[in-house]
JSON list of C-alpha atoms in Angstrom, two decimals:
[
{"chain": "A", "resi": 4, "resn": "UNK", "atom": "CA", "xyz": [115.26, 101.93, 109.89]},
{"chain": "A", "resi": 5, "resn": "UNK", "atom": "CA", "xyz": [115.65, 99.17, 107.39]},
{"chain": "A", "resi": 6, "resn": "UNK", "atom": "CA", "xyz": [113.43, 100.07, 104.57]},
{"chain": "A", "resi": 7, "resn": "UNK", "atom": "CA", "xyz": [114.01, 97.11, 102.50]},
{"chain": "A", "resi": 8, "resn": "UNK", "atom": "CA", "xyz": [112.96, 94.54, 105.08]},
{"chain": "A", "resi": 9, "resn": "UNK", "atom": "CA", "xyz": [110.60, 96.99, 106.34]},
{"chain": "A", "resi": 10, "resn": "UNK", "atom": "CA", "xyz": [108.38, 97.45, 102.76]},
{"chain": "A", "resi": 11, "resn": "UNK", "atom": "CA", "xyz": [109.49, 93.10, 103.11]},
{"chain": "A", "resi": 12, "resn": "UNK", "atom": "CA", "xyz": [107.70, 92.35, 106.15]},
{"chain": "A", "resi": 13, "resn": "UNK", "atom": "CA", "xyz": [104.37, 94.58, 104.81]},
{"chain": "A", "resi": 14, "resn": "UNK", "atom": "CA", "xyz": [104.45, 92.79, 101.85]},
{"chain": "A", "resi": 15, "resn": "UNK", "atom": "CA", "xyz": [104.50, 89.53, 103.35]},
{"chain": "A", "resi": 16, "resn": "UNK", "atom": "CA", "xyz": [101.51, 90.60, 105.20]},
{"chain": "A", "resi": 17, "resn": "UNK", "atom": "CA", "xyz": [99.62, 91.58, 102.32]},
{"chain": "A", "resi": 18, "resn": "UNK", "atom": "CA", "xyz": [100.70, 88.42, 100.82]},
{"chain": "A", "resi": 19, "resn": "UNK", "atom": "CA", "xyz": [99.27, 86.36, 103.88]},
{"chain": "A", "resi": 20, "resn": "UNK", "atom": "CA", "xyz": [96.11, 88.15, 104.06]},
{"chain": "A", "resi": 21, "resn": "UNK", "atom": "CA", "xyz": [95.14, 88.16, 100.12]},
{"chain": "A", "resi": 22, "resn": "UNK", "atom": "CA", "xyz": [95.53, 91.60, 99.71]},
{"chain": "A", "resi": 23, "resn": "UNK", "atom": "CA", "xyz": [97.04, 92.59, 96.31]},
{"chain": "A", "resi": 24, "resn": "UNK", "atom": "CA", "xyz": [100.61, 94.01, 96.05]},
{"chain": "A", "resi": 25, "resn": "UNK", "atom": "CA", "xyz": [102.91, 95.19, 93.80]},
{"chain": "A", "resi": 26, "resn": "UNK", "atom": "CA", "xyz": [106.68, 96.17, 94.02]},
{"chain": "A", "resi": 27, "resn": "UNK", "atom": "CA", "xyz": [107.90, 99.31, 92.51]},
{"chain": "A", "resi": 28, "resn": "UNK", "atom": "CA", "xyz": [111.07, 99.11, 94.05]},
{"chain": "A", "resi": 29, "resn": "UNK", "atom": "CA", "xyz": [110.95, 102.58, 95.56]},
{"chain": "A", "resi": 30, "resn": "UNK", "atom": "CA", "xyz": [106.93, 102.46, 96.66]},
{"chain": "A", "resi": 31, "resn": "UNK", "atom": "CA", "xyz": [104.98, 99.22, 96.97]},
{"chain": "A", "resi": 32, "resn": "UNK", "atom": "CA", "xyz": [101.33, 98.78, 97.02]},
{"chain": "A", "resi": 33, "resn": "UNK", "atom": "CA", "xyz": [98.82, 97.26, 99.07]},
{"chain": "A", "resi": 34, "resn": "UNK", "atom": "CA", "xyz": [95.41, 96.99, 98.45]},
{"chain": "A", "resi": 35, "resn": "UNK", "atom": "CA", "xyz": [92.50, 95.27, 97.92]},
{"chain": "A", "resi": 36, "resn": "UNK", "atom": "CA", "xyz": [89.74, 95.17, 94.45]},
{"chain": "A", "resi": 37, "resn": "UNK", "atom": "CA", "xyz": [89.51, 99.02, 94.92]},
{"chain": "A", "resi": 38, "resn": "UNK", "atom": "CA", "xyz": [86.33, 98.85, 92.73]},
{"chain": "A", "resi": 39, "resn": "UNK", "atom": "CA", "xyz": [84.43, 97.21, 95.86]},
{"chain": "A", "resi": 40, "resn": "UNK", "atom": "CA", "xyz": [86.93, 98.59, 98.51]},
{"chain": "A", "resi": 41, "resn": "UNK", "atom": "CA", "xyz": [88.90, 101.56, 100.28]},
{"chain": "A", "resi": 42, "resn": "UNK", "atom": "CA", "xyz": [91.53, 99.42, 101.52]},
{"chain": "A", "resi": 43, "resn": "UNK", "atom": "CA", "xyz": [94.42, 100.45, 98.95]},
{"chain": "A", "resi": 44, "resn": "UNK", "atom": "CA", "xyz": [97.51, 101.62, 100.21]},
{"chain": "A", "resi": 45, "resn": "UNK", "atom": "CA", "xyz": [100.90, 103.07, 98.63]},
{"chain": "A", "resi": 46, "resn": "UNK", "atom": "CA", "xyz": [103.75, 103.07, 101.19]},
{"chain": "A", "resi": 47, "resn": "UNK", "atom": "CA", "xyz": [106.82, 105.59, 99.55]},
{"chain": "A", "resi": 48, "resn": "UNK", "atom": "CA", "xyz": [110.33, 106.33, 100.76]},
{"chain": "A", "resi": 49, "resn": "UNK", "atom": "CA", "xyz": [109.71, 109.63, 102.20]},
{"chain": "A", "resi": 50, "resn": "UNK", "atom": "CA", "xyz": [111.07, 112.62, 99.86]},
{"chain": "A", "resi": 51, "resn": "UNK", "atom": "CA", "xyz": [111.80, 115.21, 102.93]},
{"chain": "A", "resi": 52, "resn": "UNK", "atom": "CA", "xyz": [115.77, 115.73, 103.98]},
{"chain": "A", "resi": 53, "resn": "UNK", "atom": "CA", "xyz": [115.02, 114.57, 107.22]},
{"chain": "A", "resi": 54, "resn": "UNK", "atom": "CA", "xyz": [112.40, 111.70, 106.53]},
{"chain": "A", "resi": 55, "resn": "UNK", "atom": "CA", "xyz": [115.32, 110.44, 104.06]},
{"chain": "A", "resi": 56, "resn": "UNK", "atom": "CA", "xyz": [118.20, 110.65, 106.20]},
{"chain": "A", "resi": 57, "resn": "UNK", "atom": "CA", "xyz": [116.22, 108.65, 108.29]},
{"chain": "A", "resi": 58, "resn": "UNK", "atom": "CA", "xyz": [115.00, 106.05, 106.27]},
{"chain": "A", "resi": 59, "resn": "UNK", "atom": "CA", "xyz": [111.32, 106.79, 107.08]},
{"chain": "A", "resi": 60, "resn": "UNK", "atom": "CA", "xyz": [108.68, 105.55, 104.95]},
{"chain": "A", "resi": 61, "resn": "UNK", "atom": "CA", "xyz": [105.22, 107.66, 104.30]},
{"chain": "A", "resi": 62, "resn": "UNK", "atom": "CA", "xyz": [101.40, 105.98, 103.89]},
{"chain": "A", "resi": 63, "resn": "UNK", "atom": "CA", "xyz": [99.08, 107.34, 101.48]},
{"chain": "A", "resi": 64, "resn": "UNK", "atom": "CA", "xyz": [95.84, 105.99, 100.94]},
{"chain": "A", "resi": 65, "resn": "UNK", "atom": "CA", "xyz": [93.62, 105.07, 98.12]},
{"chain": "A", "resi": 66, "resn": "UNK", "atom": "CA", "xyz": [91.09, 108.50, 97.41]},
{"chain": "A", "resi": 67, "resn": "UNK", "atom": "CA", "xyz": [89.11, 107.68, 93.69]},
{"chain": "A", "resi": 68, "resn": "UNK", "atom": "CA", "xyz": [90.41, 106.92, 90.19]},
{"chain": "A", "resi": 69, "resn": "UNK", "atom": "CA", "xyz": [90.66, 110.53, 89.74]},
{"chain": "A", "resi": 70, "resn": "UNK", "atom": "CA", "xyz": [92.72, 111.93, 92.38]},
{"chain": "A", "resi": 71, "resn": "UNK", "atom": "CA", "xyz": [94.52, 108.05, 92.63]},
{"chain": "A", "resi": 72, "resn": "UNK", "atom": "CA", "xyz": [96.56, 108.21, 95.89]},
{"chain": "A", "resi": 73, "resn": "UNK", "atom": "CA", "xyz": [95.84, 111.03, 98.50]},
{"chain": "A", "resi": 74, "resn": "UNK", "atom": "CA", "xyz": [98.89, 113.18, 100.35]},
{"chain": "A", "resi": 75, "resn": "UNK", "atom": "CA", "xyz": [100.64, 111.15, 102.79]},
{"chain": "A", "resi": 76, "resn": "UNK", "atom": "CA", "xyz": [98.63, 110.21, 105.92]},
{"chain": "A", "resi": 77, "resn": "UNK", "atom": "CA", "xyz": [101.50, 107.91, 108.07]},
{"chain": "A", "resi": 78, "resn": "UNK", "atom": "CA", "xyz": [104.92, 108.24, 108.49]},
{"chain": "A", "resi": 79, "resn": "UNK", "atom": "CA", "xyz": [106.55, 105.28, 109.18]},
{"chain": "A", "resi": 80, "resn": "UNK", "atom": "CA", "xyz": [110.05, 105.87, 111.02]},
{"chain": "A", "resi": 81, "resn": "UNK", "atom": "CA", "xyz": [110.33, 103.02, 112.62]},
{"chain": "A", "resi": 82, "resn": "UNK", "atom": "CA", "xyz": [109.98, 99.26, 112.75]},
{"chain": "A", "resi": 83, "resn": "UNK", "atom": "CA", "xyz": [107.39, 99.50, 115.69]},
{"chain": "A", "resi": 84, "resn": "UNK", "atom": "CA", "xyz": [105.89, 101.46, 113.39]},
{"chain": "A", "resi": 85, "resn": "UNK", "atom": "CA", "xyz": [105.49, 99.13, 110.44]},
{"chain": "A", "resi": 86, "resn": "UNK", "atom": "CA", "xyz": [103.91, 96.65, 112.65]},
{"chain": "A", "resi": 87, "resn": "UNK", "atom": "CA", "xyz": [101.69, 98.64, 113.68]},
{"chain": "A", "resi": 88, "resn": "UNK", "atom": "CA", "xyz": [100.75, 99.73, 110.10]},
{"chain": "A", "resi": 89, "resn": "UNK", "atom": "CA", "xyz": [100.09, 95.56, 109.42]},
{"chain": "A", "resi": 90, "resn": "UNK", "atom": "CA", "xyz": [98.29, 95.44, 112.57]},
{"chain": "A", "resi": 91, "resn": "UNK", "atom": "CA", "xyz": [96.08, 98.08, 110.82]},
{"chain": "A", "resi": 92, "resn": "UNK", "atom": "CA", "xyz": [96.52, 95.70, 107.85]},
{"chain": "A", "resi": 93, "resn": "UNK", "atom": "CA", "xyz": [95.47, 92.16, 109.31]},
{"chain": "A", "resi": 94, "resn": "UNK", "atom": "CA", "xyz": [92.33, 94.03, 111.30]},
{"chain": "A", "resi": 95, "resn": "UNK", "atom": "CA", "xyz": [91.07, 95.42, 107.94]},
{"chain": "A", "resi": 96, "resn": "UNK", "atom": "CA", "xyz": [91.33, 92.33, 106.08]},
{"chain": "A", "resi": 97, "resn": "UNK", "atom": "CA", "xyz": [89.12, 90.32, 108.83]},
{"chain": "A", "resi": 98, "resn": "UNK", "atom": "CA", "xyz": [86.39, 93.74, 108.37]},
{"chain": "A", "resi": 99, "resn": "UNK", "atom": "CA", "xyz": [86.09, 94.21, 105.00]},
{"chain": "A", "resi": 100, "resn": "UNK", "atom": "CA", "xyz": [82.92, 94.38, 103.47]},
{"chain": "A", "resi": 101, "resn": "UNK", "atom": "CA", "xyz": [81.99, 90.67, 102.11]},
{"chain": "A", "resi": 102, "resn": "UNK", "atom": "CA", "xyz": [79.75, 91.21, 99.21]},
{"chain": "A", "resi": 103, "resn": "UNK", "atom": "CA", "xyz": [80.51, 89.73, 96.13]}
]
């Protein structure tokens, strides 16, 4: 899988749909005011032989200030994958809570 224009085609998403992002190079995040919301992701380059030979990418979501980001939830190995992950993206975005 492509990773670059994989973590380019989430971003772009984020982007679209207000979310916040941010480029690390190696992880990117995606997320939303985390004060108000549990929408926060980090998407890494997965760290195991395999996963890295591969060019997967792992998920971890948003848990508290304290703990930060959780253990990875998603693997992402492919690019059916990562549009699935902005499908899951695009629906949150339209559900989020509204309160100011």
């Amino acid at each position: 899988m492509d990773k670059q224009l994989a973590k380019e085609i989430m971003m772009s998403i984020g982007h679209e749909y207000e979310y916040e992002v941010y480029d690390g190079g190696s992880e990117i995040q995606i997320y939303f005011d985390r004060t108000k919301h549990g929408i926060a992701y980090q998407i890494k380059d997965s760290t195991h032989p395999k996963a890295r030979a591969g060019n997967w990418l792992q998920v971890h979501q948003w848990e508290d200030e304290i703990n930060d980001y959780g253990p990875a939830l998603h693997s992402l190995r492919s690019m059916g994958d990562v549009i699935a992950f902005t499908q899951t993206l695009i629906t949150f975005a339209s559900i989020k809570s509204k309160r100011q």
